[in-house]
Amino acid sequence: MKPAPFEYYAPTSVEEALATLQTLGYDGKVLAGGQSLIPAMNFRMARPAALVDLNKVNELFYIKPTSDGGLAIGTMTRDSVVEKDPLVAERFPIVPYVVKHIAHPQIRNRGTFGGAIAHADPAAQIPALSVALNARFLVRKQGGERWVNAEDFFMGPFMTVLEPEEMLAEVVLPPMAKGSGASYQQVSRQKGGYAQAAVISVVVVDENKRCKDARVVLFSVGETPILSQTAPKILVGNVPTAEAIAEVAEKISKEEVDPGTDIHGTAEYRRHLVKVLVRRGLTEAFERAK
Amino acid sequence: MAGKYVHQSILRLEDPELITGNVQFLDDIELPGMLHAAFKRSDYAHARIKSIDVSEARKLPGVIGVYTAEDFGDYIKPGPLQVPPPTAIKGATYVARTTMPIAKDKVRFAGEPVAIVIAESRYIAEDACDLIYVDYEPLEAVVDLEKALQPGSPLVHEDLPSNEAGHVRQERGSWEQAVKEADLVIKRKFFINRNAGAAMENRGIIVQWDKHAKQMTIWCGTQSVIALRNQTAARLGLFESQVRVITPNTGGGFGPKINTSLPDDVLITYLAMKLDRPIKWFEDRRENFLATTSERDQVHYCELAVKRDGTIVGLKDFFYHNTGAYNPYMMTVPLNTQTHTVTNYRVPNFLTEFYVVFTNQMIVTPVRGAGRQYGVFVMERMLDAAARELGMSPVEIRRKNLLPANAYPYYTSIIGQDFVEGVLDSGDYPTSFQKTLELIEYDKFVNEVQPKLRAQGKKVGIGVACFSEGTGVGPYEGARVTVGGNGKVVVTTGYTSQGQAHYTTFAQIVADQLGVDVKDVKVITGDTGYFGWGAGTFASRGITVAGTATHLAAQKVRQKALKLASKILEAPEEELELADGVVRVADIPSKFISLGDLATLANPMRGTMEPGTEPGLEAVAYYGPPYGATGAGAVGLIVEVDPETMQVSLEKMAFVHDCGTPVNPMVVDGQIHGGIQMGIGDAFYEELIYDENGQLVTASFMDYLFPQATDMPKKLVLGHMETPSPLNPLGIKGVGEAGAIPIPSVFTQAVENALQETGVEFDRDTLSPSRIFTYVQQAKGA
Ligand SMILES: Cc1cc2nc3c(=O)[nH]c(=O)nc-3n(C[C@H](O)[C@H](O)[C@H](O)COP(=O)(O)OP(=O)(O)OC[C@H]3O[C@@H](n4cnc5c(N)ncnc54)[C@H](O)[C@@H]3O)c2cc1C
């Protein structure tokens, strides 16, 4: 369990990091918190020729309020910092709650918010969270940048729209709408373990408790985070009833997810979990919506 | 039996150094010029090796050597049996196919070594492994335990007529008779899965050969320094005295580290000598999962003959036991299963029979519990099934059949892992059962709490199970106790430690005998340079066997001290007492001599010695029990199951245990806590899964789930009982494995009880929520 040989670069500025990535092309790989990349290298499942370590790039570690009431998070911000930040808790109470479910404190102390997104593990919380919160990502390369919506970012398991010379630099969370409520439901075998099925629900209601928006994101039950199309179709415009929620849960579990059978659970069980968790999640989100 | 120290919960003497990191573990050891080893391991579970190309690997800078079986010549042969065959059992048959240090011609499990690389660093060694190309001819793998014995199955060992590795049948009374007497015969089949014995620290070894002194030193976290020394010496043609094995502090053993003559020690001792440089090898976690040793899967076909009132008239248990690709440990594990099936209950007629089966999987050797938990699982499951069919409560049927308190010694007629008839030396099973029911508040739960919670839609359930643990078996252990000129005491033993608190508990025993402060007793374990006799750390025998030897040696030293002091102080021995590090005349406080001065006087440098005396305040003693001391107890568990997700929450556990005299009750509690956690792993999480090609699917902690602190019961109450063993002077029985033994039984029963209305019945361990869900779906469908 030792990695294959690799070259190591430790830039101290974004410019330097981007230049290094540009030069290395397909040979280069960003090292963020290393909590996914290093184990993969130790197993020799990943054999990057060169690592570009962002841990000394101070300008990538930050949480800043945006003027519209949202947040901008530098890619290297550690999970544990996001988890404990008062501004995050105030503007997006769902975020620290979800982040707490990632692994164990030691791993959250190293793992980064942006790293989790770039890694695009179908069982990871932060990619799904970014979809549920309608996040936007700033992607930079030498001499250029682009903005990508979370929804358009994830291409498949461990696959994103990032090119080898590109780097995820910042995650922007737009403000939560008035009347919104959120919930997180997950089932995993053990505390800190990857979810067997999980759902993040963010709903918005009007003054009459009618549903204005319902973003229900499933993960660990398909190749990428899955933004439910069914939920808004059935719920928006109506006061959510238990029956409507049950119908959404039933439909999502039957039509929108594609869990596989693995050593910890059968596909049937995980589909069943989706139904239960969507029901519990939407119920809780609507209760919280104000 | 209590003393100033024995039976007291003093803090562990070794902890301050461990906690502050002032100790040495194997991987801390760096020697000048040290090389590093890595194994190239088979990707296939079963394949013929057509050729191995190591030429590129040899060219890699930093590589010292790359070796395959061919390069070792005659040195490569199957290792010795670690445990003899059970010839004491009439009719037992067996074949021995022991571990190959490195695969020759054929690989028999995925992860078996095919080459070893020695290089300047572990990194380079692993890079070189990537450059070794092996041409395999894949063969169909033998994976399924039952199919393995069917005609036409591929053969793990082609020189044998089948995959059968052995067969044992033991009977007491007559099963045939039991069937005649029974009102009802209940039949069930059970599957028990395979677990790892994952210690926090993996296997590892460092070997140094001093060509001038002609002396080999081995540092290794082994559970048996003596076996490692003797087997190494025999293999390399050395005297035992030319090989010294030292165990540094070791992070857990749990069974797999008892094995010697595995590839690591066989090859690295040889290569360190050949290359004349020290070599280190440390097993990584993946290797530990793939290719150390693990424990058993078994399939049981069981029949219980009962009277309508629940009285057991007989039990028949027929099972298959998976031994993996080789069987160096012979039949210890299935024999333990056999001897622990009916220990707690009166079962007049008992027929137990098993076949040991070779498969293309990792070698099976004991892991904490060592097969005992599966005998217990089968029995407890059968009692649950009988209770269900007879409409009795699980408590009632157990109470009816428990062995009474006056039954000891109880001769079981079943020969065990130590090749003598199992005898239960002492105990009181009805009382421990009753105590457990009280601690778990069984009646209150069943009559008040459960109905109330069920009415609220909650699925809560309770279980109770009994168990026993044959501990402290022979052959023997020994110890030397020496008082130094400074008045402090050194204890040396060939027994080895992996964290069990021997440095404290052995010291407590000695301090009581010699009247010294326990902190003035230094215990040295597992170093053949200090003490060269003993068998090893297994079967919960440390405190019972080595502890008793220590006690006997301390007693001898005490006699010596009294004798000498009596002369010096001119007072009869009966009037002397040992306390506070001195021998004094009981009534005259001014008349005393310190132990240190006595030790110096006992070792004269000039003059003459009285004939018949031996120098020094030192003695050696050995202890070998006629048979093991049997610990026992019972456990109760309350669970809540989420009716939708089937997540199980362990609400409360009560565990009552009897290990005779607890030398240090706090250490006993620790052993039980750890055992319980391991049992929870067994019941709920841990599972080595092989696919149909014999590939291990769970080769990392990402896939192999291990119980965490957060998985312990929300509330855990321990109860202790003490029925001293008559077998040894301190009345001790072992406790190392107890906690792990009954947990799968009680867990299964409690979850079943929580889901009672579904009618579900479980026939296996490792009940993941998904599995529970599937069982419930099936029960609903049925
Ligand atoms: C025991 C354990 C348990 C875990 N459990 C969970 C869990 O329950 N849920 C969960 O979500 N995660 C879990 N993780 C994963 C952990 O959260 C990961 O560390 C995280 O998902 C990746 O973040 P990182 O900063 O460590 O990235 P790294 O490991 O450094 O990188 C991961 C990948 O992303 C790329 N990358 C990183 N940053 C950038 C960037 N700015 N631009 C471009 N590419 C980049 C890297 O090149 C690499 O390919 C667990 C990890 C461990 C070790």
Short mmCIF file of C-alpha atoms in Angstrom, two decimals, chain B residues 397-779:
data_model
loop_
_atom_site.label_atom_id
_atom_site.label_comp_id
_atom_site.label_asym_id
_atom_site.label_seq_id
_atom_site.Cartn_x
_atom_site.Cartn_y
_atom_site.Cartn_z
CA ILE B 397 -36.91 -23.32 27.93
CA ARG B 398 -33.45 -22.27 29.01
CA ARG B 399 -34.23 -22.40 32.68
CA LYS B 400 -35.66 -25.85 32.27
CA ASN B 401 -32.49 -27.23 30.71
CA LEU B 402 -29.62 -25.37 32.34
CA LEU B 403 -27.01 -27.53 33.98
CA PRO B 404 -27.64 -27.33 37.73
CA ALA B 405 -25.17 -25.70 40.09
CA ASN B 406 -24.27 -28.99 41.73
CA ALA B 407 -23.24 -30.72 38.52
CA TYR B 408 -19.48 -30.10 38.79
CA PRO B 409 -17.13 -31.56 37.89
CA TYR B 410 -19.19 -32.44 34.87
CA TYR B 411 -17.72 -34.91 32.41
CA THR B 412 -18.87 -34.13 28.87
CA SER B 413 -17.61 -37.24 27.04
CA ILE B 414 -16.58 -34.93 24.21
CA ILE B 415 -12.89 -34.55 23.44
CA GLY B 416 -11.77 -31.00 22.82
CA GLN B 417 -8.93 -28.98 21.31
CA ASP B 418 -6.55 -30.17 24.05
CA PHE B 419 -7.29 -33.81 23.15
CA VAL B 420 -8.73 -34.75 26.52
CA GLU B 421 -12.31 -35.18 27.50
CA GLY B 422 -13.93 -31.87 28.28
CA VAL B 423 -14.66 -31.46 31.96
CA LEU B 424 -16.53 -28.52 33.38
CA ASP B 425 -14.54 -27.80 36.52
CA SER B 426 -16.91 -25.40 38.25
CA GLY B 427 -19.66 -22.90 37.68
CA ASP B 428 -23.22 -21.96 38.43
CA TYR B 429 -25.18 -21.43 35.26
CA PRO B 430 -28.66 -21.00 36.73
CA THR B 431 -27.47 -18.16 38.95
CA SER B 432 -25.68 -16.31 36.17
CA PHE B 433 -28.78 -16.68 34.01
CA GLN B 434 -31.01 -15.38 36.78
CA LYS B 435 -28.69 -12.45 37.45
CA THR B 436 -28.76 -11.56 33.78
CA LEU B 437 -32.54 -11.57 33.71
CA GLU B 438 -32.54 -9.24 36.69
CA LEU B 439 -29.99 -6.85 35.23
CA ILE B 440 -31.79 -6.62 31.90
CA GLU B 441 -35.11 -6.38 33.80
CA TYR B 442 -36.55 -9.08 31.65
CA ASP B 443 -39.95 -9.41 33.28
CA LYS B 444 -40.53 -5.70 33.45
CA PHE B 445 -39.56 -5.32 29.81
CA VAL B 446 -41.76 -8.13 28.57
CA ASN B 447 -44.75 -7.29 30.74
CA GLU B 448 -44.69 -3.49 30.83
CA VAL B 449 -42.18 -1.76 28.59
CA GLN B 450 -42.52 -3.77 25.43
CA PRO B 451 -46.33 -3.73 25.22
CA LYS B 452 -46.34 0.01 25.81
CA LEU B 453 -43.73 0.71 23.15
CA ARG B 454 -45.31 -1.71 20.72
CA ALA B 455 -48.58 0.11 21.12
CA GLN B 456 -46.73 3.23 19.96
CA GLY B 457 -45.62 1.37 16.85
CA LYS B 458 -42.09 0.77 18.07
CA LYS B 459 -40.35 -2.46 17.29
CA VAL B 460 -38.49 -3.35 20.43
CA GLY B 461 -37.21 -6.77 21.30
CA ILE B 462 -35.28 -8.67 23.92
CA GLY B 463 -33.01 -11.69 23.89
CA VAL B 464 -31.15 -13.79 26.44
CA ALA B 465 -28.43 -16.31 25.77
CA CYS B 466 -26.03 -18.45 27.75
CA PHE B 467 -22.50 -19.36 26.91
CA SER B 468 -19.42 -21.03 28.23
CA GLU B 469 -15.79 -20.65 27.38
CA GLY B 470 -13.27 -23.42 27.75
CA THR B 471 -10.15 -21.51 28.77
CA GLY B 472 -6.70 -22.01 30.09
CA VAL B 473 -5.89 -25.29 28.40
CA GLY B 474 -2.52 -27.00 28.46
CA PRO B 475 0.10 -27.91 27.73
CA TYR B 476 1.98 -25.55 30.07
CA GLU B 477 3.58 -22.20 30.68
CA GLY B 478 6.44 -21.18 32.91
CA ALA B 479 7.85 -18.16 34.67
CA ARG B 480 10.96 -17.06 36.50
CA VAL B 481 10.74 -14.67 39.43
CA THR B 482 13.93 -12.91 40.48
CA VAL B 483 14.51 -10.44 43.30
CA GLY B 484 17.29 -8.00 42.45
CA GLY B 485 19.84 -6.39 44.76
CA ASN B 486 17.68 -3.27 44.63
CA GLY B 487 14.79 -5.18 46.15
CA LYS B 488 12.75 -4.98 42.97
CA VAL B 489 11.38 -8.02 41.25
CA VAL B 490 11.61 -9.17 37.67
CA VAL B 491 9.21 -11.73 36.25
CA THR B 492 10.04 -13.34 32.94
CA THR B 493 7.82 -15.67 31.02
CA GLY B 494 7.71 -17.15 27.55
CA TYR B 495 4.11 -16.06 27.33
CA THR B 496 3.60 -13.16 24.94
CA SER B 497 1.48 -10.05 25.30
CA GLN B 498 -0.55 -8.11 22.78
CA GLY B 499 -2.19 -5.64 25.13
CA GLN B 500 -3.89 -7.88 27.70
CA ALA B 501 -2.41 -6.14 30.78
CA HIS B 502 -0.08 -8.98 31.73
CA TYR B 503 2.44 -6.40 32.96
CA THR B 504 -0.09 -5.48 35.59
CA THR B 505 -1.91 -8.68 36.45
CA PHE B 506 1.20 -10.88 36.71
CA ALA B 507 2.79 -8.18 38.86
CA GLN B 508 -0.24 -8.17 41.16
CA ILE B 509 0.16 -11.91 41.72
CA VAL B 510 3.85 -11.59 42.52
CA ALA B 511 3.50 -8.49 44.69
CA ASP B 512 1.07 -10.32 46.95
CA GLN B 513 3.43 -13.24 47.43
CA LEU B 514 6.57 -11.19 48.04
CA GLY B 515 5.10 -8.26 49.92
CA VAL B 516 6.46 -5.64 47.56
CA ASP B 517 4.87 -2.64 45.92
CA VAL B 518 3.28 -3.72 42.67
CA LYS B 519 5.15 -0.93 40.89
CA ASP B 520 8.40 -2.65 41.89
CA VAL B 521 7.54 -5.73 39.85
CA LYS B 522 8.69 -5.65 36.25
CA VAL B 523 7.21 -8.21 33.93
CA ILE B 524 9.02 -9.25 30.76
CA THR B 525 7.03 -11.33 28.32
CA GLY B 526 7.72 -12.80 24.94
CA ASP B 527 11.49 -12.72 24.70
CA THR B 528 13.23 -16.05 24.29
CA GLY B 529 16.45 -14.41 25.44
CA TYR B 530 14.91 -14.15 28.90
CA PHE B 531 12.73 -17.21 29.06
CA GLY B 532 12.75 -20.00 26.52
CA TRP B 533 9.81 -22.21 27.45
CA GLY B 534 6.10 -21.97 26.82
CA ALA B 535 3.41 -22.60 24.25
CA GLY B 536 1.78 -19.34 23.37
CA THR B 537 -1.00 -16.85 23.77
CA PHE B 538 -4.23 -18.58 22.83
CA ALA B 539 -7.37 -20.05 24.39
CA SER B 540 -7.66 -17.35 27.08
CA ARG B 541 -4.85 -19.05 28.97
CA GLY B 542 -2.57 -16.18 30.00
CA ILE B 543 -3.67 -15.58 33.54
CA THR B 544 -4.82 -19.15 34.18
CA VAL B 545 -1.71 -20.94 32.97
CA ALA B 546 1.16 -18.42 32.85
CA GLY B 547 -0.35 -16.48 35.76
CA THR B 548 -0.46 -19.65 37.85
CA ALA B 549 3.13 -20.50 36.91
CA THR B 550 4.09 -16.99 38.03
CA HIS B 551 2.25 -17.49 41.29
CA LEU B 552 4.06 -20.79 41.91
CA ALA B 553 7.45 -19.29 41.12
CA ALA B 554 6.75 -16.36 43.45
CA GLN B 555 5.79 -18.78 46.18
CA LYS B 556 9.10 -20.59 45.78
CA VAL B 557 10.98 -17.30 46.04
CA ARG B 558 8.98 -16.44 49.10
CA GLN B 559 10.04 -19.74 50.71
CA LYS B 560 13.66 -19.04 49.84
CA ALA B 561 13.48 -15.55 51.27
CA LEU B 562 11.90 -16.76 54.49
CA LYS B 563 14.45 -19.50 54.90
CA LEU B 564 17.40 -17.21 54.47
CA ALA B 565 15.88 -14.45 56.58
CA SER B 566 15.14 -16.87 59.36
CA LYS B 567 18.84 -17.64 59.58
CA ILE B 568 19.91 -14.04 59.45
CA LEU B 569 17.29 -12.68 61.81
CA GLU B 570 17.59 -15.70 64.06
CA ALA B 571 13.85 -16.22 64.21
CA PRO B 572 11.72 -19.18 63.10
CA GLU B 573 10.11 -18.85 59.67
CA GLU B 574 6.61 -18.96 61.12
CA GLU B 575 7.29 -15.73 62.93
CA LEU B 576 8.40 -13.87 59.82
CA GLU B 577 6.30 -11.82 57.46
CA LEU B 578 6.94 -10.25 54.07
CA ALA B 579 5.63 -6.75 53.65
CA ASP B 580 6.77 -3.37 52.38
CA GLY B 581 9.79 -4.89 50.67
CA VAL B 582 11.28 -6.40 53.82
CA VAL B 583 11.16 -9.60 55.80
CA ARG B 584 10.56 -8.84 59.43
CA VAL B 585 9.89 -10.58 62.67
CA ALA B 586 6.21 -10.10 63.19
CA ASP B 587 6.30 -8.65 66.69
CA ILE B 588 9.65 -6.86 66.65
CA PRO B 589 9.54 -3.99 64.15
CA SER B 590 13.26 -3.30 64.45
CA LYS B 591 14.22 -6.82 63.40
CA PHE B 592 14.03 -6.91 59.64
CA ILE B 593 16.06 -7.25 56.49
CA SER B 594 15.18 -5.88 53.10
CA LEU B 595 14.50 -8.21 50.22
CA GLY B 596 17.28 -6.49 48.28
CA ASP B 597 19.85 -7.26 50.96
CA LEU B 598 18.59 -10.81 51.16
CA ALA B 599 18.98 -11.16 47.40
CA THR B 600 22.55 -9.91 47.64
CA LEU B 601 23.36 -12.28 50.49
CA ALA B 602 21.79 -15.13 48.56
CA ASN B 603 24.35 -14.62 45.86
CA PRO B 604 27.71 -14.85 47.67
CA MET B 605 30.84 -13.95 45.69
CA ARG B 606 33.32 -15.75 47.97
CA GLY B 607 33.21 -18.43 50.61
CA THR B 608 31.04 -21.53 50.55
CA MET B 609 27.44 -22.36 49.88
CA GLU B 610 25.35 -24.61 51.99
CA PRO B 611 24.90 -27.88 50.10
CA GLY B 612 21.50 -28.23 48.48
CA THR B 613 20.81 -24.51 48.19
CA GLU B 614 20.54 -22.56 44.99
CA PRO B 615 21.86 -19.05 44.66
CA GLY B 616 19.77 -15.94 44.43
CA LEU B 617 16.24 -15.07 45.39
CA GLU B 618 15.07 -16.62 42.20
CA ALA B 619 12.87 -19.51 41.16
CA VAL B 620 11.34 -20.99 38.08
CA ALA B 621 7.99 -22.76 38.04
CA TYR B 622 5.82 -24.40 35.44
CA TYR B 623 2.13 -25.09 35.41
CA GLY B 624 0.18 -27.41 33.15
CA PRO B 625 -3.49 -28.01 33.89
CA PRO B 626 -5.04 -31.46 33.47
CA TYR B 627 -7.75 -29.79 31.45
CA GLY B 628 -9.03 -26.28 30.92
CA ALA B 629 -10.99 -24.15 33.37
CA THR B 630 -14.40 -23.27 32.00
CA GLY B 631 -15.67 -19.74 32.33
CA ALA B 632 -19.31 -19.03 31.59
CA GLY B 633 -22.08 -16.52 31.77
CA ALA B 634 -25.14 -15.12 30.16
CA VAL B 635 -26.16 -12.03 28.28
CA GLY B 636 -29.36 -10.10 27.76
CA LEU B 637 -30.00 -7.52 25.08
CA ILE B 638 -32.73 -5.05 24.25
CA VAL B 639 -32.89 -3.66 20.74
CA GLU B 640 -35.05 -1.32 18.78
CA VAL B 641 -35.48 -1.89 15.07
CA ASP B 642 -36.66 0.86 12.73
CA PRO B 643 -39.67 -0.84 11.14
CA GLU B 644 -38.95 0.77 7.78
CA THR B 645 -35.20 0.96 7.40
CA MET B 646 -34.45 -2.05 9.62
CA GLN B 647 -31.66 -0.15 11.33
CA VAL B 648 -30.94 -1.81 14.64
CA SER B 649 -30.18 0.18 17.76
CA LEU B 650 -28.70 -1.63 20.77
CA GLU B 651 -30.53 -0.05 23.65
CA LYS B 652 -29.25 -2.02 26.61
CA MET B 653 -27.07 -5.01 27.26
CA ALA B 654 -26.53 -6.91 30.50
CA PHE B 655 -23.60 -9.28 30.62
CA VAL B 656 -22.90 -11.58 33.55
CA HIS B 657 -19.64 -13.41 33.65
CA ASP B 658 -17.88 -15.89 35.87
CA CYS B 659 -14.13 -16.21 35.49
CA GLY B 660 -13.44 -17.42 39.00
CA THR B 661 -11.10 -15.04 40.77
CA PRO B 662 -10.69 -11.86 38.75
CA VAL B 663 -7.07 -10.91 39.41
CA ASN B 664 -7.89 -7.38 38.29
CA PRO B 665 -11.65 -6.80 37.94
CA MET B 666 -11.12 -3.67 35.83
CA VAL B 667 -9.02 -5.62 33.35
CA VAL B 668 -11.72 -8.30 33.26
CA ASP B 669 -14.28 -5.61 32.45
CA GLY B 670 -12.04 -4.37 29.65
CA GLN B 671 -11.73 -7.84 28.19
CA ILE B 672 -15.49 -8.22 28.26
CA HIS B 673 -16.12 -4.81 26.72
CA GLY B 674 -13.71 -5.55 23.88
CA GLY B 675 -15.13 -9.01 23.42
CA ILE B 676 -18.65 -7.67 23.23
CA GLN B 677 -17.60 -5.18 20.61
CA MET B 678 -16.03 -7.94 18.58
CA GLY B 679 -19.20 -9.97 19.03
CA ILE B 680 -21.24 -7.05 17.72
CA GLY B 681 -18.99 -7.05 14.68
CA ASP B 682 -19.69 -10.72 14.28
CA ALA B 683 -23.42 -10.35 14.70
CA PHE B 684 -23.98 -7.28 12.61
CA TYR B 685 -21.03 -6.04 10.56
CA GLU B 686 -18.03 -8.19 9.87
CA GLU B 687 -18.02 -10.42 6.86
CA LEU B 688 -15.28 -11.57 4.53
CA ILE B 689 -17.09 -12.03 1.26
CA TYR B 690 -15.65 -14.09 -1.58
CA ASP B 691 -17.19 -14.00 -5.02
CA GLU B 692 -17.77 -17.11 -7.11
CA ASN B 693 -14.21 -16.91 -8.42
CA GLY B 694 -12.76 -16.88 -4.94
CA GLN B 695 -11.90 -13.19 -5.04
CA LEU B 696 -12.14 -11.43 -1.73
CA VAL B 697 -14.58 -8.57 -2.22
CA THR B 698 -13.99 -7.06 1.22
CA ALA B 699 -10.25 -6.39 1.20
CA SER B 700 -10.25 -3.00 2.93
CA PHE B 701 -12.00 -1.25 5.77
CA MET B 702 -14.02 0.57 3.14
CA ASP B 703 -15.88 -2.65 2.48
CA TYR B 704 -15.22 -4.74 5.54
CA LEU B 705 -17.18 -3.09 8.32
CA PHE B 706 -15.63 -3.12 11.71
CA PRO B 707 -17.48 -2.26 14.92
CA GLN B 708 -16.78 1.27 16.12
CA ALA B 709 -17.12 2.81 19.57
CA THR B 710 -20.41 4.24 18.37
CA ASP B 711 -21.73 0.73 17.76
CA MET B 712 -21.59 -0.31 21.41
CA PRO B 713 -24.89 -0.68 23.27
CA LYS B 714 -26.25 2.62 24.58
CA LYS B 715 -26.25 1.10 28.02
CA LEU B 716 -24.02 -1.75 29.13
CA VAL B 717 -24.21 -3.32 32.58
CA LEU B 718 -21.79 -6.00 33.68
CA GLY B 719 -22.41 -8.46 36.45
CA HIS B 720 -19.75 -10.69 37.93
CA MET B 721 -19.85 -14.02 39.61
CA GLU B 722 -17.04 -15.93 41.20
CA THR B 723 -17.03 -19.68 41.36
CA PRO B 724 -13.32 -20.32 41.80
CA SER B 725 -11.77 -22.99 39.66
CA PRO B 726 -10.47 -25.90 41.71
CA LEU B 727 -7.78 -26.46 39.09
CA ASN B 728 -5.35 -23.76 40.15
CA PRO B 729 -4.37 -22.17 43.46
CA LEU B 730 -5.80 -18.74 42.69
CA GLY B 731 -9.09 -20.18 41.40
CA ILE B 732 -8.81 -18.39 38.06
CA LYS B 733 -10.56 -19.06 34.76
CA GLY B 734 -9.83 -17.22 31.54
CA VAL B 735 -11.89 -14.36 30.17
CA GLY B 736 -10.17 -13.24 26.97
CA GLU B 737 -12.76 -14.49 24.53
CA ALA B 738 -15.89 -14.54 26.66
CA GLY B 739 -17.38 -11.27 25.55
CA ALA B 740 -17.31 -12.22 21.90
CA ILE B 741 -18.98 -15.60 22.28
CA PRO B 742 -22.71 -15.10 22.94
CA ILE B 743 -23.32 -11.87 21.04
CA PRO B 744 -24.46 -13.24 17.67
CA SER B 745 -26.90 -15.51 19.54
CA VAL B 746 -28.45 -12.80 21.64
CA PHE B 747 -28.49 -10.24 18.85
CA THR B 748 -30.34 -12.56 16.50
CA GLN B 749 -32.85 -13.49 19.13
CA ALA B 750 -33.51 -9.89 20.16
CA VAL B 751 -34.02 -8.66 16.58
CA GLU B 752 -36.32 -11.60 15.92
CA ASN B 753 -38.29 -10.70 19.01
CA ALA B 754 -38.54 -7.05 17.92
CA LEU B 755 -39.98 -8.17 14.61
CA GLN B 756 -42.09 -10.91 16.19
CA GLU B 757 -45.31 -9.99 14.41
CA THR B 758 -43.68 -10.58 11.02
CA GLY B 759 -42.91 -14.16 12.02
CA VAL B 760 -39.35 -13.81 10.79
CA GLU B 761 -36.76 -16.40 11.83
CA PHE B 762 -33.06 -15.97 11.18
CA ASP B 763 -30.78 -18.81 10.23
CA ARG B 764 -27.47 -16.98 10.03
CA ASP B 765 -25.27 -14.38 11.67
CA THR B 766 -24.20 -10.97 10.29
CA LEU B 767 -27.68 -9.54 10.04
CA SER B 768 -27.28 -6.34 8.10
CA PRO B 769 -30.41 -4.18 7.83
CA SER B 770 -30.66 -5.18 4.18
CA ARG B 771 -30.58 -8.82 5.14
CA ILE B 772 -33.17 -8.29 7.85
CA PHE B 773 -35.31 -6.52 5.24
CA THR B 774 -35.02 -9.48 2.88
CA TYR B 775 -35.90 -11.94 5.64
CA VAL B 776 -38.93 -9.89 6.57
CA GLN B 777 -40.06 -9.65 2.95
CA GLN B 778 -39.76 -13.43 2.66
CA ALA B 779 -41.61 -13.96 5.93
#
